[in-house]
Short mmCIF file of C-alpha atoms and ligand atoms in Angstrom, two decimals:
data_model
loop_
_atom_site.label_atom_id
_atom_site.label_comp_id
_atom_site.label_asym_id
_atom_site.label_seq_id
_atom_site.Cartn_x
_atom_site.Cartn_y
_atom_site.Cartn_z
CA UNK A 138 48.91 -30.73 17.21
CA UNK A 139 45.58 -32.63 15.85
CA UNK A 140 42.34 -31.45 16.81
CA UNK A 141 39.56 -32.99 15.63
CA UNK A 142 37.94 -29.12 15.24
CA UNK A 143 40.61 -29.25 11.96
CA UNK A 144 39.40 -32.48 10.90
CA UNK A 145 35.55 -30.55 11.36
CA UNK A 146 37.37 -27.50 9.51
CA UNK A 147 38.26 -29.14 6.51
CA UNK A 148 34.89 -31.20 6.32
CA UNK A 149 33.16 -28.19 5.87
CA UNK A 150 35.79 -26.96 3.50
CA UNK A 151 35.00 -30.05 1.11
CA UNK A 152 31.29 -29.34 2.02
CA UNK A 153 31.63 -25.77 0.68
CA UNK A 154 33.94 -26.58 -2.55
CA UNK A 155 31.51 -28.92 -3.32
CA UNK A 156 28.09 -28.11 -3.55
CA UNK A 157 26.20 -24.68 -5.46
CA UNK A 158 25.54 -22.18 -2.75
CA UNK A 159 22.74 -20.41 -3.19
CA UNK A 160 22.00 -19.16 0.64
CA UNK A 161 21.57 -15.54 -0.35
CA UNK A 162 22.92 -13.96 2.99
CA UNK A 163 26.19 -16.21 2.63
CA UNK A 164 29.17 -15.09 0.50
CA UNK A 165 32.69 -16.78 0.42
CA UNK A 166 35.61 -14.27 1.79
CA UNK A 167 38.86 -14.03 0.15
CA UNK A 168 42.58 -15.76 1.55
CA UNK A 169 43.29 -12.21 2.76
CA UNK A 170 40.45 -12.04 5.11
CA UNK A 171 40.60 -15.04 6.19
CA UNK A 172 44.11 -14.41 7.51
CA UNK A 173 43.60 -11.10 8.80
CA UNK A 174 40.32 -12.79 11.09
CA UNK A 175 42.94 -16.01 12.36
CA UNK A 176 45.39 -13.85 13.22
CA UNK A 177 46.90 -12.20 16.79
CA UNK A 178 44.83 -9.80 16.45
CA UNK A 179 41.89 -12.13 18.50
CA UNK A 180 44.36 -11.83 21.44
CA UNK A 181 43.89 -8.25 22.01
CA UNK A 182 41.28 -6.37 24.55
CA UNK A 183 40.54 -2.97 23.46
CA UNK A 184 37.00 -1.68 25.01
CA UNK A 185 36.54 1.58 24.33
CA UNK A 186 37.82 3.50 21.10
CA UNK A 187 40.49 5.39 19.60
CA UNK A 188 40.15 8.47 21.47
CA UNK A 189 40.87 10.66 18.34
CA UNK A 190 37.42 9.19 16.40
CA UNK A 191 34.27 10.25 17.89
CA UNK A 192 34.42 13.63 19.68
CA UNK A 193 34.01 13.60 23.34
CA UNK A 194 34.74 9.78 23.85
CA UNK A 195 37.42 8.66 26.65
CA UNK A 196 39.75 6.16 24.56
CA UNK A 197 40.38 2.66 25.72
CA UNK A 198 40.05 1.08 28.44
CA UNK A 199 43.73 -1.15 28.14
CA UNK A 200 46.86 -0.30 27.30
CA UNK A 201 48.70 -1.84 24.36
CA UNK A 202 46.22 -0.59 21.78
CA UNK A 203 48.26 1.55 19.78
CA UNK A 204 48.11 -0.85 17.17
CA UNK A 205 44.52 -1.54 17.43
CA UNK A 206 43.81 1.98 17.06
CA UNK A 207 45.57 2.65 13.81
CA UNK A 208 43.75 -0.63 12.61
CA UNK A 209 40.11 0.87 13.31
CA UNK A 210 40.84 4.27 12.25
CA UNK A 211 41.85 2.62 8.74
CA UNK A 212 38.84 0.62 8.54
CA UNK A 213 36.87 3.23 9.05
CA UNK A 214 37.88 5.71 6.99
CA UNK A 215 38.07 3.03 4.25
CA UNK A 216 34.39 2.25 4.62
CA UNK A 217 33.70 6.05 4.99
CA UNK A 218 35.52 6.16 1.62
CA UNK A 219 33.30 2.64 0.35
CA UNK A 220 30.47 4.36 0.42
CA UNK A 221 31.67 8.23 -0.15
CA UNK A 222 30.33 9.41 2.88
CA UNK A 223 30.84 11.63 6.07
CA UNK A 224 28.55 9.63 7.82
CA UNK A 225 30.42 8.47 11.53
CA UNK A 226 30.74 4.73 11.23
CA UNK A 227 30.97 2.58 13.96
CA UNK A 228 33.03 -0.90 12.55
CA UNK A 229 32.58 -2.65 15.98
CA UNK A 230 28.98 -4.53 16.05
CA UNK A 231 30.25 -8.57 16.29
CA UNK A 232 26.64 -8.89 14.12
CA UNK A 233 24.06 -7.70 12.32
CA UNK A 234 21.50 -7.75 15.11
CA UNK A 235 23.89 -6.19 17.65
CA UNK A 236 24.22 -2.99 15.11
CA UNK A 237 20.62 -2.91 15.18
CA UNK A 238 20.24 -2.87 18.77
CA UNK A 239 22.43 -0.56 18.92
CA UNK A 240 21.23 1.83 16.54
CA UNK A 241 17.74 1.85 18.59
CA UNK A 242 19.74 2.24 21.80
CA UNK A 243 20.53 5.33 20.39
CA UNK A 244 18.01 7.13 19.25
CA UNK A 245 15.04 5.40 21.21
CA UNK A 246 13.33 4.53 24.38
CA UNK A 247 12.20 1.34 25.72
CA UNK A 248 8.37 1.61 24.45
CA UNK A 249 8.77 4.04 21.78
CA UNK A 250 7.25 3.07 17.95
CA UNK A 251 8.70 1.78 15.44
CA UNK A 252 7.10 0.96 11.81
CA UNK A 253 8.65 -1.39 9.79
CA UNK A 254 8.10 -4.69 8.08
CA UNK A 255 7.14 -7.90 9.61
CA UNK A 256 9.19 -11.06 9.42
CA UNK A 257 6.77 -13.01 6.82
CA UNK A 258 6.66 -10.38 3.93
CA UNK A 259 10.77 -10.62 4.19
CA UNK A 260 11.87 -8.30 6.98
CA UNK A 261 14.63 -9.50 9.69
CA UNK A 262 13.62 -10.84 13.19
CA UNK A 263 14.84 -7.12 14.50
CA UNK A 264 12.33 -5.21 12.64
CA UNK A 265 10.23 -6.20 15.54
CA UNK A 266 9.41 -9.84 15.63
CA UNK A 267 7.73 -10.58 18.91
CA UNK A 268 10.14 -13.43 19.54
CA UNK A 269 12.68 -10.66 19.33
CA UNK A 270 14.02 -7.85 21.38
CA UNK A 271 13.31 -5.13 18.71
CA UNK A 272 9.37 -6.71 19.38
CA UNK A 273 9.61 -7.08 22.94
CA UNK A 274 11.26 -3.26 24.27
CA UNK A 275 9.26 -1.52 21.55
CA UNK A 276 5.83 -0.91 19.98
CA UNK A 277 5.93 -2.30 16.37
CA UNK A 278 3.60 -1.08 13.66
CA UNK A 279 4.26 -3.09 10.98
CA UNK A 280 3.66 -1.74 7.31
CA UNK A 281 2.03 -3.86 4.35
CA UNK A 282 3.06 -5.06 0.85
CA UNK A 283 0.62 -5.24 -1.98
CA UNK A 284 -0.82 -8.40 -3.50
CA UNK A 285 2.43 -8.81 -5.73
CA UNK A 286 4.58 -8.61 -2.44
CA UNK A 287 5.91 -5.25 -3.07
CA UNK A 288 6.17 -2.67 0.10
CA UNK A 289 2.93 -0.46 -0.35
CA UNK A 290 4.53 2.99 -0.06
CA UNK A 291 1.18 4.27 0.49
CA UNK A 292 0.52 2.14 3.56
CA UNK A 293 3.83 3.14 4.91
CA UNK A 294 2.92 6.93 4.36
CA UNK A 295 -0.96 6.56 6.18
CA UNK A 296 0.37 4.36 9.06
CA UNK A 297 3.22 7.21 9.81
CA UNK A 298 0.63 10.08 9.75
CA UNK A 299 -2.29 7.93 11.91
CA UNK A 300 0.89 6.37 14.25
CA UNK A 301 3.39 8.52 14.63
CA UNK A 302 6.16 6.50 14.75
CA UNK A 303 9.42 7.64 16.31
CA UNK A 304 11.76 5.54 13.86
CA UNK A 305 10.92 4.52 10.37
CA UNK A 306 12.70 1.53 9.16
CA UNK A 307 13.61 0.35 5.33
CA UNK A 308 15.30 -3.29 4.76
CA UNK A 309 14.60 -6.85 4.45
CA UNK A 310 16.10 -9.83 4.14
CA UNK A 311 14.04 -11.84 1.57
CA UNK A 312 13.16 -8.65 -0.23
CA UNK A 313 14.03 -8.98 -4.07
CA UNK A 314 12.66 -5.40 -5.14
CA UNK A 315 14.36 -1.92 -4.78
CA UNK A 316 13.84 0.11 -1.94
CA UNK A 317 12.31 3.45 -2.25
CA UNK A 318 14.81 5.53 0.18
CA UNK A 319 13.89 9.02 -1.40
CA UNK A 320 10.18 8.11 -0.43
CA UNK A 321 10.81 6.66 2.94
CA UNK A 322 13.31 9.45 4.19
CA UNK A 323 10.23 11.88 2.41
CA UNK A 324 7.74 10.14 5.29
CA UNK A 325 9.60 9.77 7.90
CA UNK A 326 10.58 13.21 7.63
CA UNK A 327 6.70 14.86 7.58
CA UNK A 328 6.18 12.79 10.65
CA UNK A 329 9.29 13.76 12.64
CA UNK A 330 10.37 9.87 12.83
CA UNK A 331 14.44 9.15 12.77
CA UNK A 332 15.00 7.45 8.89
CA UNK A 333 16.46 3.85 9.83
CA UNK A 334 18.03 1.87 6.69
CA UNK A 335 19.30 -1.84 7.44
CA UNK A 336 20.79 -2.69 4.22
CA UNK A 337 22.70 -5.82 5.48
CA UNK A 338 21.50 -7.62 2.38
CA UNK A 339 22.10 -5.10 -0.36
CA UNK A 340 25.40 -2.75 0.91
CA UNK A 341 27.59 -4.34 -1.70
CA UNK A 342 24.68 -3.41 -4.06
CA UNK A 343 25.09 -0.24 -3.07
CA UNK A 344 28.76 -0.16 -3.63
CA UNK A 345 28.45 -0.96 -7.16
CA UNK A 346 25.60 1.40 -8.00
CA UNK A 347 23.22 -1.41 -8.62
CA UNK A 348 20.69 -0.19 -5.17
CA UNK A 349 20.21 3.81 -4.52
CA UNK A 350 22.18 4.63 -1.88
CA UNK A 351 20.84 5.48 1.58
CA UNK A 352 23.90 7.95 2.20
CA UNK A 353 21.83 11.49 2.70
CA UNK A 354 18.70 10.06 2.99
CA UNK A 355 18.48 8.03 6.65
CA UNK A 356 19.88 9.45 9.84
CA UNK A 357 21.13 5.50 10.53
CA UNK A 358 22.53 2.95 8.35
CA UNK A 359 22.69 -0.53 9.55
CA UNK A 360 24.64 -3.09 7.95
CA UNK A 361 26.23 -7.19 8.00
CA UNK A 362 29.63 -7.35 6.18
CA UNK A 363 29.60 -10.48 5.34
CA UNK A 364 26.57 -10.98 2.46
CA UNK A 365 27.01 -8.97 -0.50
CA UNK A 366 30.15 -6.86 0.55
CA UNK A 367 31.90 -9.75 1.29
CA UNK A 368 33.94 -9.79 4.10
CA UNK A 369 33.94 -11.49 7.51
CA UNK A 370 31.16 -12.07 9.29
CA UNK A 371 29.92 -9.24 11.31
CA UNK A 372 28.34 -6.03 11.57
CA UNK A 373 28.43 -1.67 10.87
CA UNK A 374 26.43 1.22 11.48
CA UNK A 375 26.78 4.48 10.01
CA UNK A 376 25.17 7.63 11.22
CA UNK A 377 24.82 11.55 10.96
CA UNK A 378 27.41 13.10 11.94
CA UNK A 379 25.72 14.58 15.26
CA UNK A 380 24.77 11.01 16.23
CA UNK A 381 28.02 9.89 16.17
CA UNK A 382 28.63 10.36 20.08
CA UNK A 383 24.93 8.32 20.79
CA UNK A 384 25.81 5.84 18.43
CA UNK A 385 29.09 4.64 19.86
CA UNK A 386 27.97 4.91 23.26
CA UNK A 387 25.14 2.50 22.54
CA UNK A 388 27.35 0.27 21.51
CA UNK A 389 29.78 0.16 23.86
CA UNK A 390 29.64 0.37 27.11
CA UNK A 391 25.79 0.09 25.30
CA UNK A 392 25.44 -3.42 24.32
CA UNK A 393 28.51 -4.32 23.55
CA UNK A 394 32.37 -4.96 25.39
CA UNK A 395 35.16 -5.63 23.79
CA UNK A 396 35.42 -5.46 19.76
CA UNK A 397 36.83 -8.48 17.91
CA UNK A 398 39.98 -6.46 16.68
CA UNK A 399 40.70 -9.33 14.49
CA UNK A 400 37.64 -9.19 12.83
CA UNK A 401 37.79 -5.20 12.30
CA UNK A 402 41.13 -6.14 10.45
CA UNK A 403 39.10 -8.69 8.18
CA UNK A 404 36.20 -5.41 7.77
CA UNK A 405 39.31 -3.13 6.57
CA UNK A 406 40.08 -6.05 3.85
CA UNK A 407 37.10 -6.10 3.13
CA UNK A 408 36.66 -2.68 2.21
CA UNK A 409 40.07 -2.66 0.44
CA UNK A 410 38.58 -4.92 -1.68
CA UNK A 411 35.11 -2.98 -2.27
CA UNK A 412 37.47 -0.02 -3.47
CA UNK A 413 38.34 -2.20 -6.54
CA UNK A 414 36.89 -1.84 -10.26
CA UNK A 415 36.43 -5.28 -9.63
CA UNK A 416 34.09 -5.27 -6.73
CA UNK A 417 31.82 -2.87 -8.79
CA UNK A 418 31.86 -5.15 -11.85
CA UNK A 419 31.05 -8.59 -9.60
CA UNK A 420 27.85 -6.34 -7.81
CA UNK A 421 27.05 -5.77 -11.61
CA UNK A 422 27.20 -10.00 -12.08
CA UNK A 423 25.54 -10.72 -9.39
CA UNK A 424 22.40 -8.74 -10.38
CA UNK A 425 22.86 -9.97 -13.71
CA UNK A 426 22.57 -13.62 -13.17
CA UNK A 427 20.14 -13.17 -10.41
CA UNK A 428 17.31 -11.50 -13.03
CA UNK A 429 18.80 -14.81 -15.27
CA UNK A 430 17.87 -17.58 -12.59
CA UNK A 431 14.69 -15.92 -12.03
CA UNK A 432 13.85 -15.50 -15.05
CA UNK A 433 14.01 -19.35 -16.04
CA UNK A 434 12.25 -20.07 -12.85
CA UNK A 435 9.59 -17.38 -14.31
CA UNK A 436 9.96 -19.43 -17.62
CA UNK A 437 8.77 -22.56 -16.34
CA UNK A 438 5.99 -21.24 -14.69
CA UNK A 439 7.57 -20.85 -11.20
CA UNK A 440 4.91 -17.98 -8.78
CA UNK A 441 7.97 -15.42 -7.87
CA UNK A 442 7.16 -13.26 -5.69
CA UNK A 443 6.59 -9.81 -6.62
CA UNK A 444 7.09 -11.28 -10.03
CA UNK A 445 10.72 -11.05 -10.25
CA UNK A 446 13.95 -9.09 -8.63
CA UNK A 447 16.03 -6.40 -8.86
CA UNK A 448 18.71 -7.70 -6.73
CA UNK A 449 20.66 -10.24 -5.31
CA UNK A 450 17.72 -12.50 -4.23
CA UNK A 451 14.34 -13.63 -5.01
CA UNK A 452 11.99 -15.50 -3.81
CA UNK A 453 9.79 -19.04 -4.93
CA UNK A 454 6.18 -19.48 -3.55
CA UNK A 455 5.86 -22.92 -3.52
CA UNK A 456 2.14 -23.15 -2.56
CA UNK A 457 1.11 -23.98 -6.14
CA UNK A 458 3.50 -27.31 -5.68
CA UNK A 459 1.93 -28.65 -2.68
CA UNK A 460 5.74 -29.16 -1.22
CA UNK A 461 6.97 -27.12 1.39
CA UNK A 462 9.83 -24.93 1.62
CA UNK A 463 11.17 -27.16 4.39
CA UNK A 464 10.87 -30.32 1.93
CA UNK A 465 12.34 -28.69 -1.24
CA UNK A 466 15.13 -27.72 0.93
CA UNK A 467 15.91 -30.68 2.45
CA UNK A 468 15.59 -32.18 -0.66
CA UNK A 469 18.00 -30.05 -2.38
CA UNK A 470 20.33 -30.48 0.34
CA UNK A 471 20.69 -33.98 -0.69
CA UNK A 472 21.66 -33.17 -4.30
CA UNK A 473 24.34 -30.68 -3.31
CA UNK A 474 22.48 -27.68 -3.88
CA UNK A 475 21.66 -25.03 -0.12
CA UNK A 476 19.31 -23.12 -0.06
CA UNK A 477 16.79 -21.68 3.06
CA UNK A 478 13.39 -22.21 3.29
CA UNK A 479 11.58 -18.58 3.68
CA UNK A 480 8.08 -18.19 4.51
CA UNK A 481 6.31 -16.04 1.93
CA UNK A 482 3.51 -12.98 2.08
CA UNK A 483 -0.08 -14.50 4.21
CA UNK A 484 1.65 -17.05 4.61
CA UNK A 485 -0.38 -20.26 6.33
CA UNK A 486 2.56 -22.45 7.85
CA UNK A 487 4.63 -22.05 10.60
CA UNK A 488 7.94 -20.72 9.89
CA UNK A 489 9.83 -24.01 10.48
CA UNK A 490 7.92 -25.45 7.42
CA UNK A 491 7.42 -22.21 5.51
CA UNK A 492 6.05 -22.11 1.74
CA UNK A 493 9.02 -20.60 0.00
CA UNK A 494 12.60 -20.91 -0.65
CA UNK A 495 14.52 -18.13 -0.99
CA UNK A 496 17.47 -18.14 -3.79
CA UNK A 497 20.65 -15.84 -3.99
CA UNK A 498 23.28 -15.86 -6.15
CA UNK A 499 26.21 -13.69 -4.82
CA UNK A 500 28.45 -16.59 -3.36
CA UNK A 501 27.95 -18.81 -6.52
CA UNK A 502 28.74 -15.44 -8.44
CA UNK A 503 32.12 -15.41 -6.51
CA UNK A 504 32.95 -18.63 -7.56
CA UNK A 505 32.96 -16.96 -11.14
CA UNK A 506 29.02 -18.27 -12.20
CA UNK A 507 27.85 -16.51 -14.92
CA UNK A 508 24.08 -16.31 -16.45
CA UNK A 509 24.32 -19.82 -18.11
CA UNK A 510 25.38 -21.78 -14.86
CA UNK A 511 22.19 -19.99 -12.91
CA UNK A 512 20.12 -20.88 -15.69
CA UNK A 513 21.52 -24.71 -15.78
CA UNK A 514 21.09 -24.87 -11.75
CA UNK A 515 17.47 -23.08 -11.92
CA UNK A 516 16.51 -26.14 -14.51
CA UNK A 517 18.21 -28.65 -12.27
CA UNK A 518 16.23 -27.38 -9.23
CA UNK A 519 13.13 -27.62 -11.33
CA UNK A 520 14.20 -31.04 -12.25
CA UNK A 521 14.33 -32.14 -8.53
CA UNK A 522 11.05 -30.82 -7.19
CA UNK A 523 9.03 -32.68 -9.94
CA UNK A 524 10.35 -35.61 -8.95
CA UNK A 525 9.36 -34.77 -5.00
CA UNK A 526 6.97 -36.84 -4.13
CA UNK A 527 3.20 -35.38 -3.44
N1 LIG B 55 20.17 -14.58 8.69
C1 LIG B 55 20.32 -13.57 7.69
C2 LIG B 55 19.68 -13.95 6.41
O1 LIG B 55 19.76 -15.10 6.08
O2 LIG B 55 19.13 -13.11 5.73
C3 LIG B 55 19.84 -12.27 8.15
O3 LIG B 55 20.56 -11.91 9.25
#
């Protein structure tokens, strides 16, 4: 039967074939996923979960989920396996933002303190943002990053002692440095705060040994599943052991109903695939041309913020230009080439406009991009903005 939502489908199929993605939170899934998340599994209700999991929880709440249950026990043991861990993971958050709220449903209050980054120096909108819940149920202390745009592990330490936050949280979004777990988990520990990682951006970094690991470190591990590890959209949380029975509580009956069983099925996939040699050698790649486009950028005089990455993602302050991030965008857009505008440390515009654009390369590195291409597009990019007009 036609639908023009097929017609819509395979528009944004061309779309995608045909232009250089360089969104650095987006990621293109393989044919295996993509079956497992259209399949029969999105016809199945199954609040609740498999009563053998988490110790002390009360099954489903439908019958008919004796498939269902085999199918999240094998995800997560896979991803418990992904990340060698005995961590409890919860595989049912629909997002990233739902994990987090989950993961402060469970350990926090409405009105207890949190310090963590604030949107502009690259954080998420759940780190606290006042236009967000995280900023609106709980008191935010946000930390600072130096004059290169590095986190200031010093700040972090004095605000803990003088605040006395009850959760410490590490993870960004537009953050192109590594994360300093060991030192975090160090803090938050002298201060008695729960250690909060939200690695959404970097897990599949994590998988191939190209970020430390958070595993021992933070009580809870936040996470997408669709940036760098690759598989369908959606979200994880992993969690000491003994918070296993508040962390599936908060999120359902918590914050959540019923999980997308179909999209748990593309999560195990997913993970199958993170198991492979190969996964570890494309995490490897993606670093690899990353330090490669930024570099050139660096090259032709491009102001990077904190001066260049050790991940996935970095980050052009276009102040210097006079354009906007909003502009070079849009611009870019209209050569083929996506991108997101990002707004940068201090910065002065509003975030609709922003002054930076933030550049990733782990969907063109599926594609099979190497160094050369990312240097090629870099120059191309630089090509376009000096022909934006002033
Ligand atoms: N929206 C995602 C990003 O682009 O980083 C974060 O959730």
């Amino acid at each position: 039967m036609g639908s023009k939502v097929f017609d819509l489908i395979e528009k944004e199929r061309k779309r995608q074939d045909s232009t250089v993605e360089l969104i650095a939170s987006e990621n293109f899934v393989s044919e295996n996923i993509l079956r497992a998340v259209g399949s029969c599994l999105t016809n199945k209700y199954s609040e609740g979960y498999p009563v053998e999991r988490a110790s002390g929880n009360r099954g489903r709440y439908y019958g008919g989920c004796e498939v269902v249950n085999e199918l999240e026990e094998y995800c997560c043991d896979l991803w418990k396996q992904v990340f060698h861990t005995d961590y409890h993971v919860n595989v049912q958050p629909h997002s990233g933002s739902s994990a987090n709220l989950a993961a402060y449903l469970s350990v926090l209050k409405p009105g207890d303190k949190i310090l963590s980054m604030s949107l502009n120096n690259g954080a998420h909108l759940t780190h606290g943002s006042p236009v967000n819940f995280s900023g609106k149920l709980y008191q935010i202390i946000f930390y600072d990053v130096d004059a290169s745009g590095r986190i200031d592990m010093d700040n972090v330490a004095e605000l803990a002692r003088r605040e006395k936050p009850d959760l410490i949280l590490a993870g960004a979004s537009a953050y192109s440095r590594i994360l300093d777990f060991e030192r975090f988990s160090q803090i938050a520990r002298e201060v008695g705060a729960y250690f909060m990682v939200d690695m959404a951006h970097i897990a599949g970094l994590v998988v191939s040994g190209d970020h430390p690991s958070p595993f021992g470190l933070a009580d809870i591990i936040t996470t997408t599943t669709h940036k760098t590890l690759r598989g369908p959209r959606g979200g994880m949380i992993f969690g000491r052991p003994e918070l296993a029975k508040k962390i599936d509580s908060a999120v359902f009956p918590g914050c959540q109903g019923g999980p997308l069983q179909h999209i748990i099925a593309g999560k195990a996939i997913a993970a199958e695939e993170a198991l492979t040699p190969e996964f570890v050698e494309y995490g490897h790649q993606v670093v690899r041309n990353c330090k490669a486009m930024c570099g050139a950028f660096l090259d032709m005089d491009y102001h990077v913020i904190t001066g260049g990455t050790d991940n996935h993602l970095f980050l052009l302050d276009l102040t210097d230009t006079g354009l906007t991030g909003k502009a070079v965008q849009d611009e870019l857009d209209r050569h083929g080439i996506t991108l997101n505008k990002n707004c940068v440390p201090n910065e002065k515009r509003s975030p609709q406009l922003a002054s930076g654009v933030r550049v990733g390369t782990a969907a063109m590195t599926t594609k099979g991009w190497k160094e050369a291409d990312f240097i090629e597009a870099a120059k191309k990019i630089d090509r376009i903005i000096r022909q934006m007009p002033r």
